[in-house]
Amino acid sequence: MAERTSNSVDAVIVGAGLAGLYQLHRLREDGLSARVIEAGSGVGGTWYWNRYPGARCDVESMAYSYSFSPELEQEWTWTEKYPTQPEILRYIEHVADRFDLTRDVTFDTRVTNAAYDDERQRWTVLTDTGEAIDAQYLIMATGCLSVSKAPEVPGAERFGGPTYHTGHWPQEGVDLTGLRVAVIGTGSSGIQSIPIFAEQASELTVFQRTPNFSMPAGNRPLTEDEIGAMKARYPEFRQAQRESGFGVPIEAATQSALEVRDDVRTGTYQAGWEAGNLVAILASYTDTLTSKDANDTAAEFVRTKIRSIVEDPEVAETLSPRSFPFGTKRPCLDTGYYDTFNKDHVSLVDIRKTPLVEITETGVRTSEAEYEVDAIVFATGFDAMTGALLAIDIRGREGISLREKWAEGPRTYLGLAVAGFPNLFTITGPSSPSVLSNMIVSIEQHVEWITDCIAYLREHDIAEIDPTVEAEDGWVEHVEEVGNMTLYPTADSWYMGSNVPGKPRVFMAYIGGVGVYRQRCDDVVENGYEGFALTPAGAPV
């Protein structure tokens, strides 16, 4: 074996968000050396970059937090039902300080290449600062929504005023007071920020390609009693999270939406609307995500709500989604979104009817008109699930590149590993529940699985773990089969890669459920890492 350099570690972790920090903590606890490489100037990942006005998590704060440390759970106190970006970032910074994690994080540095050496059975990881790091394990904690997507309209560089992307909001903030502002995009970041821009701008023009289903968040300060009650029952609640379908414990539905009376169903949906959470309406009935007829009842309920809030019937119709089933694009939670369109200085442009042509020196031009503005905000979303992994030139056995391997869409085993790329792990990778779940529940499960796996390899003197092609093919087939039992593939969404021109159209997440998936991962371990080829140290490669 080649001599180790001073730049040798047991593991390189890419990304210092919620996933990378917890992975570092767990490997350290097991006595391993690890380096975290982070592009940002601080910890936080998604919550470091997404600083746009109104940025919040759409999972309740006391549920969107680490469960690995009972002491941490008790000492940290959240202030609101849905935490804002600054509060989540403070929490992550607190965790990094509490567990002394930043000493192993290299900031302001991007990983550019990673190559596996078959002979040495180790990874060489290159950064944009010219450093080469030698590691046995490469763990990608790069996040599912971390590579922002450029707008698909030419001319942004010609525009005379400032342009901003919600995913790269300036740290010092932006003052849009009194300006004429254009917002392009009405996904989650658009829906969260538009009501705030409307308070500042003298004129706000929203350019919408596809309307989104959104429900009121009902955000409010948490009471001391609520906080105390949750802290008292955290162990049971965390277990319920792990066993649930979406990482959010709710009572399982027992009836079809089509077997109850209209008034009963409307009452159930109304309760879900008032509950102010992402899955209440979606999970009200057993067949909302599998039957178009059942789904139509939920979709029409939300459209009725939009019509009741938005005063102009034409605007209400433009804001009402009809091109995809409810829930098959990530629904949103908002604070006053639909109501914003009742303001006289806010206008909505339907760019399905009048497509965007270009950004000009003075504004935005559609096929029908030119809109003069002082500032443009691109809320154009992300190259989800695979973008961050394919942004790095990762090469496995015999130099095969991950980009080539995934040319037709991502292929993984369990969303945790990729055949032909030994000792590479992907936290919440494609084909795992990830974005269809409370991310932190999925992150903790993956980090714990990877940590236990590495401990097993070291205990049994195994140099290499690599999924078999058969196991990977079987898992890809299973994910597709389960996905096709639902309505998800009928929508053009970022779940399918459809928001990025030229990206293969593949359902990239596992919809079988967080609890079911966890059991599957545990079974693989119980069966001696079934589906993986394990190579003992010293064995011929």
XYZ file of N, CA, C and O in Angstrom, residues 248-422:
700
model
N -43.195 12.752 9.495
C -44.087 13.640 10.253
C -45.207 12.768 10.806
O -46.045 12.283 10.037
N -45.231 12.509 12.119
C -46.239 11.587 12.656
C -47.652 12.157 12.533
O -47.929 13.249 12.998
N -48.511 11.404 11.844
C -49.932 11.778 11.779
C -50.730 10.491 11.818
O -50.212 9.413 11.516
N -51.977 10.620 12.168
C -52.840 9.452 12.238
C -53.041 8.907 10.834
O -53.331 9.659 9.897
N -52.898 7.599 10.681
C -53.028 6.993 9.348
C -54.479 7.050 8.883
O -55.410 6.795 9.653
N -54.653 7.381 7.617
C -56.000 7.415 7.031
C -56.538 5.994 6.912
O -55.778 5.036 6.718
N -57.856 5.866 6.996
C -58.471 4.533 6.904
C -59.498 4.440 5.783
O -59.971 3.369 5.460
N -59.851 5.581 5.179
C -60.904 5.581 4.161
C -60.439 6.221 2.869
O -59.541 7.061 2.862
N -61.106 5.816 1.786
C -60.903 6.479 0.500
C -61.625 7.821 0.514
O -62.671 7.967 1.149
N -61.081 8.780 -0.225
C -61.745 10.088 -0.345
C -63.084 9.956 -1.054
O -63.935 10.837 -0.953
N -63.258 8.856 -1.777
C -64.469 8.702 -2.593
C -65.573 7.948 -1.868
O -66.673 7.780 -2.411
N -65.294 7.461 -0.656
C -66.332 6.685 0.029
C -66.997 7.453 1.176
O -67.724 6.878 1.970
N -66.715 8.748 1.265
C -67.360 9.550 2.306
C -68.233 10.623 1.638
O -68.013 10.983 0.486
N -69.197 11.113 2.384
C -70.081 12.155 1.850
C -69.289 13.439 1.582
O -68.294 13.720 2.255
N -69.771 14.234 0.627
C -69.082 15.476 0.255
C -68.859 16.384 1.456
O -67.786 16.965 1.623
N -69.892 16.522 2.303
C -69.773 17.457 3.426
C -68.757 16.962 4.458
O -68.034 17.761 5.057
N -68.681 15.640 4.619
C -67.702 15.060 5.559
C -66.289 15.307 5.038
O -65.391 15.738 5.772
N -66.135 15.059 3.749
C -64.815 15.236 3.123
C -64.373 16.701 3.200
O -63.230 17.003 3.547
N -65.288 17.600 2.915
C -64.958 19.029 2.981
C -64.547 19.417 4.401
O -63.587 20.178 4.596
N -65.245 18.875 5.380
C -64.895 19.143 6.786
C -63.511 18.634 7.134
O -62.738 19.309 7.838
N -63.176 17.469 6.610
C -61.838 16.891 6.853
C -60.760 17.760 6.217
O -59.728 18.053 6.833
N -60.996 18.169 4.964
C -60.026 19.020 4.279
C -59.903 20.384 4.977
O -58.803 20.940 5.078
N -61.022 20.900 5.465
C -60.984 22.181 6.166
C -60.108 22.073 7.418
O -59.302 22.968 7.706
N -60.242 20.958 8.131
C -59.408 20.735 9.332
C -57.939 20.654 8.928
O -57.054 21.183 9.622
N -57.672 20.013 7.782
C -56.290 19.919 7.286
C -55.740 21.280 6.896
O -54.584 21.598 7.160
N -56.594 22.088 6.275
C -56.217 23.452 5.875
C -55.855 24.273 7.111
O -54.854 24.980 7.149
N -56.653 24.129 8.153
C -56.426 24.896 9.384
C -55.259 24.362 10.202
O -54.677 25.091 11.005
N -54.921 23.085 9.988
C -53.814 22.489 10.763
C -52.491 23.159 10.426
O -51.555 23.160 11.228
N -52.411 23.724 9.215
C -51.196 24.435 8.840
C -49.982 23.538 8.772
O -48.924 23.857 9.286
N -50.145 22.358 8.138
C -48.930 21.577 7.857
C -49.012 20.961 6.466
O -50.079 20.906 5.857
N -47.855 20.516 5.984
C -47.733 20.098 4.586
C -48.565 18.878 4.238
O -49.034 18.746 3.116
N -48.713 17.948 5.178
C -49.269 16.645 4.803
C -50.691 16.416 5.305
O -51.276 15.379 5.024
N -51.274 17.370 6.040
C -52.588 17.131 6.652
C -53.659 16.803 5.608
O -54.391 15.818 5.748
N -53.753 17.608 4.548
C -54.766 17.332 3.519
C -54.369 16.104 2.714
O -55.171 15.209 2.448
N -53.091 16.040 2.362
C -52.569 14.949 1.533
C -52.807 13.582 2.168
O -53.085 12.598 1.482
N -52.687 13.519 3.492
C -52.790 12.234 4.196
C -54.172 12.000 4.806
O -54.360 11.068 5.588
N -55.150 12.844 4.438
C -56.492 12.700 5.020
C -57.162 11.391 4.601
O -57.948 10.818 5.349
N -56.868 10.956 3.375
C -57.495 9.736 2.845
C -56.429 8.818 2.257
O -55.338 9.255 1.906
N -56.791 7.556 2.124
C -55.806 6.538 1.739
C -55.349 6.665 0.291
O -54.267 6.204 -0.059
N -56.170 7.296 -0.554
C -55.899 7.225 -1.997
C -55.619 8.571 -2.652
O -55.666 8.698 -3.871
N -55.296 9.593 -1.843
C -55.069 10.931 -2.419
C -53.927 10.919 -3.421
O -53.944 11.659 -4.408
N -52.888 10.108 -3.163
C -51.725 10.100 -4.052
C -51.746 8.961 -5.067
O -50.811 8.810 -5.853
N -52.821 8.150 -5.047
C -52.849 7.017 -5.979
C -54.025 7.067 -6.947
O -53.987 6.441 -8.006
N -55.078 7.802 -6.595
C -56.264 7.869 -7.449
C -56.486 9.304 -7.916
O -56.594 10.216 -7.098
N -56.553 9.477 -9.224
C -56.774 10.818 -9.775
C -58.126 11.374 -9.303
O -58.239 12.545 -8.948
N -59.144 10.529 -9.264
C -60.464 10.999 -8.832
C -60.441 11.447 -7.378
O -61.038 12.470 -7.016
N -59.753 10.675 -6.536
C -59.643 11.054 -5.120
C -58.839 12.345 -4.992
O -59.203 13.259 -4.243
N -57.749 12.418 -5.744
C -56.891 13.600 -5.688
C -57.639 14.856 -6.131
O -57.471 15.925 -5.547
N -58.493 14.694 -7.136
C -59.260 15.844 -7.643
C -60.082 16.507 -6.540
O -60.272 17.727 -6.547
N -60.561 15.708 -5.595
C -61.381 16.293 -4.519
C -60.534 17.218 -3.647
O -60.998 18.286 -3.237
N -59.286 16.808 -3.377
C -58.388 17.652 -2.566
C -57.946 18.877 -3.359
O -57.921 20.005 -2.845
N -57.621 18.662 -4.631
C -57.158 19.769 -5.483
C -58.253 20.831 -5.605
O -57.991 22.031 -5.495
N -59.485 20.380 -5.816
C -60.580 21.337 -5.993
C -60.872 22.069 -4.688
O -61.223 23.255 -4.696
N -60.689 21.382 -3.561
C -60.865 22.062 -2.264
C -59.896 23.250 -2.164
O -60.285 24.350 -1.785
N -58.624 23.013 -2.528
C -57.633 24.102 -2.424
C -57.947 25.199 -3.439
O -57.851 26.389 -3.132
N -58.362 24.805 -4.638
C -58.719 25.830 -5.641
C -59.902 26.679 -5.165
O -59.931 27.891 -5.389
N -60.852 26.047 -4.482
C -61.985 26.798 -3.914
C -61.486 27.830 -2.912
O -61.964 28.965 -2.864
N -60.494 27.426 -2.120
C -59.904 28.352 -1.143
C -59.239 29.536 -1.859
O -59.372 30.690 -1.429
N -58.521 29.247 -2.928
C -57.847 30.317 -3.681
C -58.902 31.310 -4.200
O -58.743 32.521 -4.073
N -59.990 30.759 -4.751
C -61.051 31.630 -5.285
C -61.698 32.467 -4.180
O -62.141 33.586 -4.420
N -61.742 31.921 -2.959
C -62.371 32.665 -1.860
C -61.461 33.780 -1.329
O -61.925 34.732 -0.718
N -60.147 33.653 -1.570
C -59.198 34.654 -1.058
C -58.912 35.732 -2.095
O -58.872 36.924 -1.784
N -58.693 35.303 -3.351
C -58.285 36.247 -4.406
C -59.530 36.886 -5.014
O -60.410 36.198 -5.540
N -59.591 38.214 -4.960
C -60.825 38.928 -5.330
C -61.101 38.942 -6.831
O -62.246 38.875 -7.258
N -60.057 39.012 -7.643
C -60.234 39.059 -9.099
C -60.352 37.614 -9.613
O -59.390 36.843 -9.511
N -61.496 37.214 -10.169
C -61.698 35.822 -10.592
C -60.655 35.350 -11.610
O -60.240 34.193 -11.590
N -60.229 36.258 -12.497
C -59.242 35.871 -13.518
C -57.882 35.583 -12.866
O -57.203 34.606 -13.211
N -57.491 36.432 -11.927
C -56.226 36.215 -11.202
C -56.314 34.929 -10.385
O -55.373 34.126 -10.347
N -57.455 34.709 -9.742
C -57.646 33.489 -8.938
C -57.480 32.254 -9.814
O -56.829 31.273 -9.420
N -58.037 32.298 -11.002
C -57.927 31.143 -11.905
C -56.473 30.932 -12.344
O -55.989 29.799 -12.410
N -55.772 32.028 -12.627
C -54.362 31.922 -13.035
C -53.521 31.318 -11.903
O -52.558 30.580 -12.149
N -53.898 31.603 -10.659
C -53.151 31.077 -9.500
C -53.566 29.648 -9.127
O -52.969 29.051 -8.236
N -54.599 29.123 -9.801
C -55.129 27.795 -9.445
C -54.486 26.701 -10.292
O -54.657 26.673 -11.509
N -53.745 25.789 -9.663
C -53.078 24.735 -10.441
C -54.104 23.765 -11.041
O -55.034 23.345 -10.361
N -53.906 23.438 -12.312
C -54.773 22.448 -12.968
C -53.970 21.445 -13.792
O -54.534 20.493 -14.314
N -52.670 21.663 -13.905
C -51.881 20.825 -14.829
C -51.212 19.640 -14.134
O -50.514 18.863 -14.770
N -51.412 19.498 -12.821
C -50.793 18.367 -12.107
C -51.613 18.069 -10.852
O -52.261 18.959 -10.305
N -51.584 16.820 -10.374
C -52.349 16.479 -9.183
C -51.785 17.142 -7.921
O -50.573 17.368 -7.818
N -52.662 17.413 -6.989
C -52.278 18.013 -5.710
C -51.245 17.123 -5.005
O -51.435 15.918 -4.878
N -50.133 17.745 -4.570
C -49.118 17.011 -3.806
C -48.018 16.399 -4.648
O -47.004 15.969 -4.117
N -48.204 16.341 -5.990
C -47.173 15.712 -6.826
C -46.032 16.669 -7.154
O -44.980 16.246 -7.614
N -46.257 17.968 -6.950
C -45.159 18.931 -6.820
C -45.187 19.299 -5.347
O -46.274 19.334 -4.757
N -44.042 19.594 -4.768
C -44.050 19.844 -3.331
C -45.010 20.992 -3.006
O -44.827 22.109 -3.486
N -46.041 20.713 -2.189
C -46.942 21.802 -1.812
C -46.176 22.819 -0.957
O -45.113 22.511 -0.424
N -46.730 23.994 -0.828
C -46.055 25.038 -0.048
C -46.919 25.459 1.136
O -48.135 25.229 1.149
N -46.258 26.059 2.102
C -46.952 26.714 3.209
C -46.633 28.190 3.105
O -45.489 28.564 2.844
N -47.649 29.039 3.314
C -47.392 30.457 3.098
C -47.989 31.309 4.208
O -48.788 30.844 5.014
N -47.582 32.555 4.196
C -48.152 33.562 5.087
C -48.641 34.715 4.217
O -47.853 35.553 3.770
N -49.923 34.660 3.860
C -50.521 35.759 3.096
C -50.216 35.776 1.615
O -50.335 36.820 0.969
N -49.833 34.617 1.043
C -49.437 34.607 -0.371
C -50.591 35.010 -1.295
O -50.482 35.971 -2.073
N -51.688 34.279 -1.242
C -52.786 34.567 -2.185
C -53.357 35.965 -1.958
O -53.714 36.667 -2.910
N -53.429 36.370 -0.715
C -53.962 37.687 -0.372
C -53.131 38.821 -0.991
O -53.641 39.908 -1.276
N -51.840 38.542 -1.207
C -50.937 39.552 -1.788
C -51.452 40.036 -3.144
O -51.264 41.192 -3.515
N -52.123 39.138 -3.881
C -52.569 39.494 -5.232
C -53.828 40.365 -5.225
O -54.325 40.746 -6.283
N -54.320 40.688 -4.028
C -55.423 41.661 -3.921
C -54.905 43.094 -3.827
O -55.685 44.040 -3.857
N -53.586 43.246 -3.693
C -53.020 44.599 -3.556
C -52.941 45.264 -4.933
O -52.566 44.603 -5.919
N -53.257 46.549 -4.976
C -53.312 47.273 -6.257
C -51.971 47.318 -6.979
O -51.924 47.400 -8.208
N -50.865 47.304 -6.228
C -49.549 47.466 -6.879
C -48.893 46.127 -7.225
O -47.736 46.084 -7.641
N -49.646 45.035 -7.064
C -49.111 43.701 -7.383
C -49.831 43.160 -8.608
O -51.062 43.156 -8.666
N -49.067 42.720 -9.607
C -49.705 42.134 -10.790
C -49.078 40.784 -11.116
O -47.926 40.512 -10.771
N -49.860 39.948 -11.775
C -49.456 38.579 -12.087
C -49.430 38.409 -13.603
O -50.391 38.766 -14.291
N -48.327 37.872 -14.115
C -48.200 37.621 -15.556
C -48.098 36.114 -15.764
O -47.213 35.452 -15.208
N -49.006 35.565 -16.547
C -49.038 34.127 -16.827
C -48.125 33.855 -18.025
O -48.493 34.108 -19.168
N -46.926 33.328 -17.745
C -45.972 33.160 -18.854
C -46.168 31.831 -19.598
O -45.399 31.503 -20.491
N -47.225 31.105 -19.238
C -47.644 30.016 -20.127
C -48.404 30.619 -21.311
O -48.294 30.147 -22.434
N -49.182 31.659 -21.016
C -49.956 32.314 -22.095
C -49.080 33.279 -22.891
O -49.181 33.369 -24.109
N -48.237 34.033 -22.171
C -47.354 34.990 -22.854
C -45.925 34.707 -22.395
O -45.453 35.272 -21.416
N -45.224 33.788 -23.076
C -43.911 33.326 -22.603
C -42.877 34.440 -22.464
O -42.932 35.453 -23.179
N -41.936 34.228 -21.568
C -40.792 35.135 -21.436
C -39.963 35.049 -22.697
O -39.682 33.952 -23.189
N -39.544 36.198 -23.188
C -38.696 36.220 -24.388
C -37.265 36.554 -24.000
O -36.324 35.864 -24.389
N -37.099 37.616 -23.200
C -35.741 38.007 -22.809
C -35.785 39.008 -21.659
O -36.820 39.624 -21.382
N -34.635 39.128 -21.018
C -34.414 40.234 -20.079
C -33.757 41.340 -20.901
O -32.791 41.079 -21.632
N -34.280 42.545 -20.809
C -33.707 43.669 -21.563
C -32.906 44.565 -20.615
O -32.798 44.283 -19.425
N -32.375 45.649 -21.142
C -31.613 46.597 -20.320
C -32.492 47.200 -19.219
O -32.021 47.556 -18.143
N -33.808 47.290 -19.487
C -34.685 48.008 -18.545
C -35.740 47.118 -17.877
O -36.518 47.616 -17.064
N -35.790 45.844 -18.240
C -36.816 45.026 -17.609
C -36.984 43.655 -18.228
O -36.019 43.043 -18.694
N -38.235 43.188 -18.248
C -38.552 41.821 -18.679
C -39.522 41.904 -19.850
O -40.543 42.596 -19.776
N -39.190 41.192 -20.931
C -40.066 41.213 -22.103
C -40.709 39.848 -22.302
O -40.013 38.819 -22.301
N -42.025 39.844 -22.438
C -42.746 38.618 -22.791
C -43.146 38.718 -24.255
O -42.842 39.710 -24.930
N -43.860 37.698 -24.734
C -44.299 37.711 -26.142
C -45.296 38.838 -26.406
O -45.574 39.164 -27.556
N -45.806 39.437 -25.321
C -46.869 40.415 -25.493
C -46.508 41.838 -25.058
O -47.075 42.808 -25.543
N -45.588 41.946 -24.099
C -45.320 43.281 -23.533
C -43.944 43.334 -22.904
O -43.321 42.302 -22.648
N -43.476 44.569 -22.662
C -42.234 44.738 -21.904
C -42.580 45.412 -20.574
O -43.362 46.366 -20.531
N -42.006 44.869 -19.508
C -42.273 45.387 -18.163
C -41.010 46.054 -17.658
O -39.983 45.379 -17.454
N -41.073 47.365 -17.460
C -39.905 48.087 -16.958
C -39.823 47.935 -15.442
O -40.801 48.190 -14.733
N -38.659 47.501 -14.959
C -38.485 47.295 -13.511
C -37.105 47.798 -13.084
O -36.217 48.010 -13.920
N -36.959 47.969 -11.753
C -35.670 48.430 -11.200
C -34.812 47.278 -10.685
O -33.595 47.417 -10.570
N -35.450 46.158 -10.337
C -34.710 45.004 -9.784
C -35.440 43.726 -10.171
O -36.673 43.715 -10.304
N -34.676 42.651 -10.362
C -35.261 41.356 -10.736
C -34.823 40.305 -9.719
O -33.636 40.198 -9.382
N -35.794 39.519 -9.243
C -35.505 38.394 -8.351
C -35.820 37.099 -9.104
O -36.946 36.912 -9.581
N -34.822 36.231 -9.221
C -35.030 34.918 -9.837
C -35.323 33.910 -8.721
O -34.448 33.620 -7.895
N -36.556 33.418 -8.705
C -36.925 32.368 -7.747
C -37.124 31.100 -8.561
O -38.195 30.501 -8.589
N -36.048 30.724 -9.274
C -36.153 29.699 -10.323
C -35.741 28.305 -9.867
O -35.606 27.401 -10.686
N -35.538 28.121 -8.551
C -35.400 26.773 -8.028
C -34.019 26.161 -8.186
O -33.012 26.853 -8.348
N -34.005 24.822 -8.184
C -32.756 24.077 -8.046
C -32.676 22.917 -9.034
O -33.689 22.383 -9.474
N -31.436 22.531 -9.321
C -31.166 21.272 -10.008
C -31.136 20.227 -8.885
O -30.097 19.957 -8.286
N -32.314 19.685 -8.587
C -32.509 18.915 -7.349
C -31.907 17.513 -7.422
O -31.730 16.948 -8.501
N -31.615 16.988 -6.261
C -31.250 15.578 -6.036
C -29.879 15.181 -6.611
O -29.073 14.597 -5.926
N -29.652 15.478 -7.892
C -28.404 15.037 -8.517
C -27.439 16.190 -8.797
O -26.251 15.958 -9.017
N -27.949 17.435 -8.804
C -27.134 18.577 -9.235
C -25.823 18.704 -8.493
O -24.751 18.878 -9.101
N -25.877 18.596 -7.162
C -24.661 18.802 -6.362
C -23.683 17.647 -6.527
O -22.463 17.836 -6.484
N -24.195 16.437 -6.735
C -23.308 15.274 -6.898
C -22.616 15.312 -8.259
O -21.432 14.989 -8.376
N -23.358 15.760 -9.278
C -22.777 15.784 -10.628
C -21.961 17.043 -10.885
O -21.273 17.145 -11.900
N -22.021 17.996 -9.957
C -21.182 19.195 -10.098
C -19.711 18.861 -9.830
O -18.809 19.640 -10.157
N -19.470 17.720 -9.201
C -18.105 17.259 -8.903
C -17.770 16.132 -9.883
O -18.628 15.288 -10.167
N -16.563 16.115 -10.394
C -16.151 15.032 -11.293
C -15.749 13.835 -10.421
O -14.612 13.750 -9.951
N -16.702 12.928 -10.206
C -16.466 11.753 -9.354
C -16.212 10.558 -10.254
O -17.021 10.243 -11.129
N -15.065 9.887 -10.007
C -14.708 8.726 -10.841
C -14.459 7.499 -9.975
O -13.699 7.554 -9.020
N -15.139 6.420 -10.327
C -15.051 5.187 -9.550
C -14.075 4.196 -10.154
O -13.029 4.582 -10.679
N -14.427 2.930 -10.084
C -13.543 1.872 -10.617
C -13.196 2.142 -12.086
O -14.060 2.542 -12.868
N -11.943 1.914 -12.392
C -11.456 2.027 -13.778
C -11.804 3.382 -14.395
O -11.998 3.503 -15.606
N -11.901 4.402 -13.534
C -12.087 5.761 -14.035
C -13.476 6.094 -14.536
O -13.678 7.157 -15.131
N -14.456 5.196 -14.316
C -15.813 5.507 -14.794
C -16.353 6.731 -14.071
O -16.189 6.890 -12.872
N -16.982 7.635 -14.825
C -17.458 8.870 -14.200
C -18.923 8.730 -13.796
O -19.720 8.078 -14.477
N -19.251 9.362 -12.682
C -20.633 9.317 -12.195
C -21.561 9.981 -13.209
O -22.687 9.543 -13.415
N -21.063 11.034 -13.866
C -21.889 11.717 -14.874
C -22.277 10.756 -15.995
O -23.410 10.752 -16.461
N -21.300 9.941 -16.440
C -21.596 8.964 -17.506
C -22.590 7.933 -17.004
O -23.556 7.596 -17.678
N -22.333 7.437 -15.804
C -23.179 6.381 -15.254
C -24.625 6.870 -15.106
O -25.569 6.111 -15.293
N -24.791 8.143 -14.755
C -26.132 8.682 -14.517
C -26.679 9.459 -15.713
O -27.626 10.222 -15.580
N -26.112 9.220 -16.885
C -26.544 9.975 -18.073
C -28.037 9.800 -18.352
O -28.701 10.708 -18.834
N -28.586 8.622 -18.034
C -30.014 8.358 -18.259
C -30.839 8.564 -16.998
O -32.015 8.210 -16.943
N -30.204 9.089 -15.948
C -30.898 9.268 -14.665
C -30.134 8.563 -13.563
O -29.338 7.650 -13.826
N -30.331 8.973 -12.305
C -29.535 8.427 -11.211
C -29.839 6.962 -10.933
O -30.993 6.534 -11.018
N -28.785 6.213 -10.636
C -28.933 4.804 -10.239
C -28.149 4.623 -8.946
O -26.947 4.883 -8.898
N -28.840 4.187 -7.894
C -28.176 3.939 -6.611
C -28.737 2.673 -5.990
O -29.778 2.165 -6.425
N -28.052 2.199 -4.966
C -28.604 1.133 -4.129
C -29.034 1.788 -2.823
O -28.194 2.342 -2.098
N -30.340 1.828 -2.593
C -30.929 2.395 -1.368
C -30.745 3.917 -1.245
O -31.037 4.497 -0.210
N -30.240 4.550 -2.309
C -29.943 5.990 -2.189
C -28.734 6.248 -1.323
O -28.419 7.394 -1.003
N -28.011 5.183 -0.974
C -26.868 5.281 -0.055
C -25.533 5.045 -0.751
O -24.497 5.519 -0.271
N -25.534 4.274 -1.829
C -24.275 3.886 -2.462
C -24.519 3.639 -3.947
O -25.663 3.456 -4.379
N -23.422 3.630 -4.717
C -23.515 3.519 -6.176
C -22.581 2.411 -6.649
O -21.383 2.428 -6.330
N -23.103 1.460 -7.402
C -22.289 0.343 -7.888
C -21.146 0.855 -8.755
O -21.347 1.699 -9.632
N -19.950 0.352 -8.499
C -18.770 0.787 -9.247
C -18.047 1.944 -8.586
O -17.027 2.403 -9.096
N -18.572 2.397 -7.449
C -17.958 3.507 -6.705
C -17.759 3.064 -5.243
O -18.519 3.471 -4.359
N -16.762 2.232 -4.999
C -16.596 1.653 -3.661
C -16.343 2.731 -2.603
O -15.746 3.774 -2.885
